[in-house]
Short mmCIF file of C-alpha atoms in Angstrom, two decimals:
data_model
loop_
_atom_site.label_atom_id
_atom_site.label_comp_id
_atom_site.label_asym_id
_atom_site.label_seq_id
_atom_site.Cartn_x
_atom_site.Cartn_y
_atom_site.Cartn_z
CA MET A 1 -10.08 -20.05 -2.62
CA ILE A 2 -7.69 -17.97 -4.80
CA LEU A 3 -7.78 -20.50 -7.61
CA GLU A 4 -11.60 -20.27 -7.62
CA ALA A 5 -11.24 -16.42 -7.71
CA VAL A 6 -9.07 -16.73 -10.82
CA LYS A 7 -11.73 -18.71 -12.66
CA ALA A 8 -14.49 -16.30 -11.53
CA LEU A 9 -12.95 -13.39 -13.36
CA LYS A 10 -14.09 -14.49 -16.85
CA GLY A 11 -16.67 -12.40 -18.57
CA HIS A 12 -17.15 -9.60 -16.09
CA LYS A 13 -17.41 -5.94 -17.22
CA VAL A 14 -15.29 -2.99 -16.19
CA MET A 15 -15.33 0.49 -17.70
CA ILE A 16 -11.96 2.35 -18.06
CA ILE A 17 -12.00 6.11 -18.49
CA GLY A 18 -8.82 8.08 -18.89
CA ASP A 19 -5.70 9.17 -20.68
CA LEU A 20 -4.86 7.09 -23.73
CA MET A 21 -1.38 7.00 -25.05
CA LEU A 22 0.74 5.10 -27.56
CA ASP A 23 4.02 3.58 -26.33
CA HIS A 24 6.44 3.65 -29.37
CA TYR A 25 9.68 1.71 -29.17
CA LEU A 26 12.75 2.16 -31.46
CA ILE A 27 15.30 -0.56 -30.62
CA GLY A 28 18.78 -0.87 -32.01
CA GLY A 29 22.51 -0.60 -31.36
CA VAL A 30 25.19 2.09 -31.10
CA GLU A 31 28.48 1.79 -32.86
CA ARG A 32 29.53 5.43 -33.21
CA ILE A 33 29.11 8.97 -31.83
CA SER A 34 27.49 11.54 -34.15
CA PRO A 35 29.89 14.02 -35.87
CA GLU A 36 27.20 16.67 -35.50
CA ALA A 37 27.01 16.59 -31.68
CA PRO A 38 28.40 14.42 -28.75
CA VAL A 39 25.46 12.03 -28.92
CA PRO A 40 25.21 8.33 -29.79
CA VAL A 41 23.96 7.35 -33.22
CA VAL A 42 21.29 4.52 -32.74
CA GLN A 43 20.95 2.23 -35.75
CA VAL A 44 17.30 1.11 -35.46
CA LYS A 45 16.69 -2.57 -36.03
CA ASP A 46 13.25 -2.92 -34.61
CA GLU A 47 10.13 -0.76 -34.10
CA SER A 48 6.99 -1.55 -32.13
CA TYR A 49 3.90 0.08 -30.74
CA LEU A 50 2.00 -0.88 -27.56
CA LEU A 51 -1.11 0.53 -25.79
CA GLY A 52 -0.03 2.75 -22.95
CA GLY A 53 -1.91 4.60 -20.16
CA ALA A 54 -5.69 3.66 -19.85
CA GLY A 55 -5.20 1.38 -22.91
CA ASN A 56 -2.79 -0.83 -20.94
CA VAL A 57 -5.29 -1.03 -18.06
CA ALA A 58 -7.92 -2.20 -20.43
CA ARG A 59 -5.56 -4.76 -22.09
CA ASN A 60 -4.84 -6.19 -18.60
CA ILE A 61 -8.56 -6.74 -18.01
CA ALA A 62 -9.04 -8.33 -21.39
CA ASP A 63 -6.09 -10.67 -20.93
CA LEU A 64 -7.58 -11.79 -17.58
CA GLY A 65 -10.77 -12.77 -19.33
CA GLY A 66 -12.72 -9.69 -18.51
CA LYS A 67 -14.77 -7.42 -20.79
CA PRO A 68 -13.35 -3.88 -20.68
CA LEU A 69 -14.96 -0.85 -22.22
CA LEU A 70 -12.25 1.83 -22.89
CA ILE A 71 -13.23 5.48 -23.09
CA GLY A 72 -10.77 8.12 -24.01
CA ALA A 73 -9.65 10.61 -26.62
CA VAL A 74 -7.29 10.36 -29.63
CA GLY A 75 -6.07 12.84 -32.14
CA THR A 76 -7.17 12.84 -35.83
CA ASP A 77 -3.69 11.65 -36.86
CA ARG A 78 -1.79 8.55 -37.95
CA ASN A 79 -0.87 7.73 -34.35
CA GLY A 80 -4.54 7.81 -33.46
CA GLU A 81 -5.22 5.16 -36.16
CA VAL A 82 -2.39 3.07 -34.85
CA LEU A 83 -3.85 3.22 -31.33
CA GLU A 84 -7.31 2.29 -32.59
CA ASP A 85 -5.80 -0.69 -34.50
CA LEU A 86 -4.05 -1.89 -31.37
CA CYS A 87 -7.32 -1.72 -29.42
CA GLY A 88 -8.95 -3.91 -32.03
CA GLN A 89 -6.08 -6.43 -31.98
CA ALA A 90 -6.35 -6.61 -28.19
CA GLY A 91 -10.14 -7.30 -28.45
CA LEU A 92 -11.15 -4.10 -26.60
CA SER A 93 -14.57 -2.48 -26.88
CA THR A 94 -13.92 1.28 -27.22
CA ARG A 95 -15.67 4.61 -27.36
CA LEU A 96 -12.95 6.95 -28.53
CA ILE A 97 -13.56 10.67 -28.94
CA GLN A 98 -11.62 12.18 -31.80
CA ASP A 99 -10.01 15.52 -30.85
CA GLY A 100 -8.76 17.43 -33.93
CA ASP A 101 -7.17 20.13 -31.76
CA ARG A 102 -4.46 18.05 -30.15
CA PRO A 103 -2.24 15.11 -31.18
CA THR A 104 -2.55 11.53 -29.91
CA THR A 105 -0.23 11.27 -26.95
CA VAL A 106 2.91 9.33 -27.95
CA LYS A 107 5.86 8.29 -25.85
CA THR A 108 8.84 7.23 -28.05
CA ARG A 109 11.54 5.30 -26.21
CA ILE A 110 14.84 4.90 -28.10
CA ILE A 111 16.63 1.86 -26.72
CA ALA A 112 20.12 0.61 -27.52
CA HIS A 113 21.75 -2.49 -26.03
CA ASN A 114 18.81 -2.84 -23.59
CA GLN A 115 19.27 0.62 -22.24
CA GLN A 116 16.99 3.62 -22.82
CA VAL A 117 18.94 6.38 -24.59
CA VAL A 118 16.23 9.04 -24.65
CA ARG A 119 12.41 9.29 -24.40
CA VAL A 120 10.58 11.72 -26.71
CA ASP A 121 7.00 12.80 -25.78
CA GLN A 122 4.39 14.19 -28.16
CA GLU A 123 1.37 15.47 -26.34
CA ARG A 124 -0.78 18.41 -25.45
CA VAL A 125 -2.10 18.54 -21.88
CA GLY A 126 -5.53 19.95 -21.12
CA PRO A 127 -9.16 19.11 -20.55
CA LEU A 128 -11.62 18.21 -23.24
CA SER A 129 -13.44 21.10 -24.94
CA PRO A 130 -17.03 21.72 -23.78
CA THR A 131 -18.34 20.00 -26.92
CA GLU A 132 -16.22 16.85 -26.51
CA MET A 133 -17.05 16.84 -22.83
CA ASP A 134 -20.83 16.78 -23.72
CA THR A 135 -20.12 13.87 -26.17
CA LEU A 136 -18.24 12.04 -23.34
CA PHE A 137 -21.16 12.23 -20.96
CA ILE A 138 -23.60 11.05 -23.69
CA ILE A 139 -21.36 7.99 -24.07
CA LEU A 140 -21.24 7.52 -20.22
CA GLU A 141 -25.06 7.85 -19.85
CA GLU A 142 -25.57 5.20 -22.54
CA ASN A 143 -23.14 2.66 -21.04
CA LEU A 144 -23.12 3.23 -17.27
CA PRO A 145 -25.99 0.76 -16.40
CA ASP A 146 -23.98 -2.14 -17.82
CA TYR A 147 -20.77 -1.57 -15.78
CA PRO A 148 -20.60 -2.21 -12.00
CA VAL A 149 -17.00 -1.04 -11.66
CA ILE A 150 -15.27 2.00 -13.22
CA ILE A 151 -11.51 2.70 -13.25
CA LEU A 152 -10.36 6.36 -13.68
CA SER A 153 -6.90 5.95 -15.23
CA ASP A 154 -5.37 9.29 -14.67
CA TYR A 155 -1.94 10.02 -16.26
CA GLY A 156 -2.16 13.80 -15.90
CA LYS A 157 -2.80 14.50 -19.58
CA GLY A 158 -6.06 16.34 -18.94
CA PHE A 159 -8.83 13.78 -19.68
CA ILE A 160 -9.56 13.44 -15.88
CA SER A 161 -10.07 17.16 -15.06
CA LYS A 162 -12.04 19.20 -12.52
CA GLU A 163 -14.71 19.83 -15.21
CA PHE A 164 -14.98 16.05 -15.78
CA MET A 165 -15.12 15.15 -12.03
CA ASP A 166 -17.68 17.91 -11.24
CA ARG A 167 -20.09 16.13 -13.64
CA PHE A 168 -18.98 12.58 -13.19
CA MET A 169 -19.28 11.93 -9.42
CA PRO A 170 -22.82 13.44 -9.16
CA MET A 171 -23.93 11.39 -12.18
CA VAL A 172 -22.52 8.13 -10.56
CA GLN A 173 -23.85 8.90 -7.12
CA SER A 174 -27.41 9.67 -8.42
CA ARG A 175 -27.90 6.10 -9.67
CA SER A 176 -29.95 3.65 -7.63
CA THR A 177 -27.08 1.23 -7.60
CA PRO A 178 -23.93 3.35 -8.04
CA PRO A 179 -20.96 1.63 -9.68
CA LEU A 180 -17.76 1.37 -7.72
CA VAL A 181 -15.19 4.08 -8.70
CA LEU A 182 -11.48 3.13 -8.56
CA VAL A 183 -8.72 5.67 -9.22
CA ASP A 184 -5.04 5.23 -10.04
CA PRO A 185 -3.96 8.75 -8.86
CA LYS A 186 -1.74 11.34 -10.37
CA THR A 187 -0.30 13.61 -7.63
CA VAL A 188 -1.16 16.92 -9.42
CA ASN A 189 -4.88 15.89 -9.42
CA TYR A 190 -5.22 14.49 -5.89
CA ASP A 191 -7.99 16.90 -4.75
CA LEU A 192 -10.21 15.80 -7.63
CA TYR A 193 -10.73 12.30 -6.18
CA GLN A 194 -13.11 13.13 -3.39
CA ASN A 195 -15.40 10.28 -2.13
CA VAL A 196 -14.13 7.63 -4.55
CA ASP A 197 -14.42 3.91 -3.48
CA LEU A 198 -10.80 2.94 -3.85
CA LEU A 199 -7.59 4.82 -4.49
CA THR A 200 -4.46 2.87 -5.46
CA PRO A 201 -1.32 5.04 -5.09
CA ASN A 202 2.19 3.61 -4.86
CA THR A 203 4.45 4.66 -2.04
CA LYS A 204 5.69 7.79 -3.79
CA GLU A 205 2.19 8.90 -4.71
CA ALA A 206 0.95 8.21 -1.17
CA SER A 207 3.79 10.27 0.23
CA GLU A 208 2.95 13.17 -2.06
CA GLY A 209 -0.78 12.93 -1.47
CA ALA A 210 -0.30 12.88 2.30
CA ASN A 211 2.49 15.42 2.22
CA LEU A 212 4.43 13.10 4.48
CA PRO A 213 7.58 10.95 4.06
CA VAL A 214 6.75 7.23 3.74
CA SER A 215 9.34 4.67 4.69
CA GLY A 216 8.13 2.05 7.25
CA ARG A 217 4.86 0.67 8.60
CA ASP A 218 4.07 3.55 10.93
CA SER A 219 4.66 6.21 8.31
CA ILE A 220 2.49 4.23 5.84
CA ILE A 221 -0.42 4.16 8.30
CA GLU A 222 0.07 7.86 9.04
CA ALA A 223 0.06 8.70 5.30
CA GLY A 224 -3.01 6.63 4.72
CA ARG A 225 -4.93 8.43 7.46
CA ALA A 226 -3.87 11.78 6.01
CA ILE A 227 -5.23 10.72 2.57
CA PHE A 228 -8.55 9.69 4.11
CA ARG A 229 -8.75 13.12 5.86
CA ARG A 230 -7.98 14.86 2.53
CA LEU A 231 -10.21 12.87 0.15
CA HIS A 232 -12.86 11.05 2.25
CA CYS A 233 -12.35 8.03 0.04
CA ARG A 234 -13.92 4.77 1.19
CA ASN A 235 -10.88 2.51 0.86
CA LEU A 236 -7.20 2.82 0.09
CA LEU A 237 -4.65 0.41 -1.39
CA ILE A 238 -1.00 1.57 -1.14
CA THR A 239 1.34 -0.55 -3.28
CA LEU A 240 4.74 -0.94 -1.59
CA GLY A 241 6.85 -2.52 -4.41
CA PRO A 242 8.85 -5.41 -2.96
CA ASP A 243 7.09 -4.97 0.36
CA GLY A 244 3.62 -5.89 -1.00
CA MET A 245 0.56 -3.82 -0.29
CA ALA A 246 -1.19 -2.04 2.55
CA LEU A 247 -4.95 -2.32 2.31
CA PHE A 248 -7.04 0.18 4.28
CA GLU A 249 -10.75 -0.77 4.42
CA GLY A 250 -11.75 2.54 5.82
CA GLU A 251 -9.41 4.14 8.42
CA GLY A 252 -10.05 1.42 11.04
CA SER A 253 -8.91 -1.86 9.37
CA ILE A 254 -5.42 -2.04 7.95
CA ARG A 255 -3.97 -5.17 6.52
CA HIS A 256 -0.69 -5.99 4.95
CA ILE A 257 -0.45 -8.32 1.88
CA PRO A 258 3.08 -9.60 1.24
CA THR A 259 4.53 -9.55 -2.31
CA PHE A 260 4.44 -12.63 -4.53
CA ALA A 261 7.18 -11.59 -6.99
CA ARG A 262 9.77 -14.28 -7.39
CA LYS A 263 11.99 -12.11 -9.53
CA VAL A 264 11.76 -8.49 -10.63
CA PHE A 265 12.96 -7.48 -14.05
CA ASP A 266 10.78 -4.45 -14.79
CA VAL A 267 8.11 -2.61 -12.76
CA THR A 268 6.64 -0.92 -15.89
CA GLY A 269 2.86 -1.18 -15.86
CA ALA A 270 2.57 -2.95 -12.48
CA GLY A 271 0.24 -0.26 -11.17
CA ASP A 272 -2.01 -0.86 -14.23
CA THR A 273 -2.09 -4.56 -13.53
CA VAL A 274 -2.98 -3.99 -9.83
CA ILE A 275 -5.93 -1.78 -10.51
CA ALA A 276 -7.13 -3.79 -13.47
CA THR A 277 -7.11 -7.09 -11.51
CA THR A 278 -8.67 -5.50 -8.40
CA ALA A 279 -11.48 -3.89 -10.43
CA LEU A 280 -12.24 -7.17 -12.31
CA GLY A 281 -12.28 -9.06 -9.03
CA LEU A 282 -14.81 -6.58 -7.55
CA ALA A 283 -16.92 -6.80 -10.73
CA ALA A 284 -16.91 -10.57 -10.22
CA GLY A 285 -18.37 -10.06 -6.68
CA MET A 286 -15.24 -10.68 -4.63
CA ASP A 287 -14.65 -8.94 -1.42
CA LEU A 288 -11.93 -6.26 -1.49
CA LEU A 289 -9.23 -8.30 0.29
CA THR A 290 -9.62 -11.28 -2.12
CA ALA A 291 -9.55 -8.98 -5.11
CA CYS A 292 -6.39 -7.17 -3.84
CA THR A 293 -4.69 -10.52 -3.01
CA LEU A 294 -5.35 -11.66 -6.57
CA ALA A 295 -4.03 -8.31 -7.84
CA ASN A 296 -0.76 -8.85 -5.81
CA TYR A 297 -0.27 -12.26 -7.54
CA ALA A 298 -0.86 -10.62 -10.96
CA ALA A 299 1.65 -7.88 -10.15
CA GLY A 300 4.21 -10.57 -9.17
CA VAL A 301 3.77 -12.08 -12.66
CA VAL A 302 4.17 -8.85 -14.72
CA VAL A 303 7.28 -7.57 -12.86
CA GLY A 304 9.01 -10.76 -13.85
CA GLN A 305 8.67 -9.81 -17.52
CA VAL A 306 10.23 -6.93 -19.48
CA GLY A 307 7.97 -4.05 -20.66
CA ALA A 308 4.32 -3.30 -20.01
CA ALA A 309 3.29 -6.94 -19.67
CA THR A 310 -0.06 -8.50 -18.64
CA ALA A 311 -1.07 -11.59 -16.66
CA THR A 312 -3.39 -14.30 -17.98
CA PRO A 313 -5.57 -16.62 -15.90
CA ALA A 314 -3.10 -19.41 -16.74
CA ASP A 315 -0.17 -17.32 -15.37
CA LEU A 316 -2.15 -16.65 -12.20
CA GLU A 317 -3.11 -20.30 -11.68
CA GLU A 318 0.55 -21.37 -12.15
CA THR A 319 1.73 -18.77 -9.70
CA VAL A 320 -0.89 -19.63 -7.07
CA ASN A 321 -0.01 -23.31 -7.44
CA GLU A 322 3.66 -22.75 -7.04
CA LEU A 323 3.61 -20.27 -4.13
CA PRO A 324 2.25 -20.71 -0.58
CA GLU A 325 -0.92 -19.00 0.57
CA PRO A 326 -0.15 -15.35 1.49
CA GLN A 327 0.22 -14.58 5.18
CA VAL A 328 -1.96 -11.46 5.37
CA THR A 329 -1.41 -9.69 8.72
CA PHE A 330 -3.41 -7.01 10.50
CA TRP A 331 -1.56 -3.78 10.99
CA GLN A 332 -4.60 -2.38 12.80
CA GLU A 333 -8.06 -3.73 13.56
#
């Protein structure tokens, strides 16, 4: 069944709305300390750029065979041009709003001998201007009928704001067949996510959203119920790292999906992979449990690679063939 689900992903459409950013890597070695200050001098040997934030979510969908539409904002600067070029190279359809008042968000990581020395962020956090917000909603009105599933990819940079949600949710809910709305949450914005179809926090985000410590099964269930009370979301998927996932289909049905990771090198971007795979599965007509199980396989693939990696259908098929069927258990019926 899971192998059939992998094949079913191809060609389905998902819209991604959210914070775009550029991941910039400077990689080299350290052979001396600076005479100007007690800091290492990194001799750069390699430089690369990758799509970060909502762009990485869209890249995951494209690499799984889906058809993403990426909607976000970039600055009128060189980094914005680099980001647009990367979207083109990844085969992404985009509707990018150019914002001359703020720079493209860039995270520069300086790495020496496989260790991060420092990270430098260039960004300005805040909502879109009223004019840009109007432009965004013209884009949404034009494209909404073609996309059965929407991901809100919130990294707390301001694109997903109260002003946005106050217009977006009524627009979605007014449609005769509303698209499903999935959110990868940022703790600072939790109260914005009222009535969404699926929220996908990790353990830390679930703890902060519920205002409760989360450690074992009972506390996960309690935190999930607190999030339902706070947000009235329809479903909830709490990712538990090496312990798999807890899927709440409403408050009444809670199931545990074990992890499929054989080895863990880097959890960077695993949350992006989970929401991307789940959304594409739902767009393909899968039930939520099947879509989340597939997402768990995909996450197991990407944590075995270094950096913000993605999974392909071939990766998933190989993993499914090598590993036993997951033993999904009910935590509550």
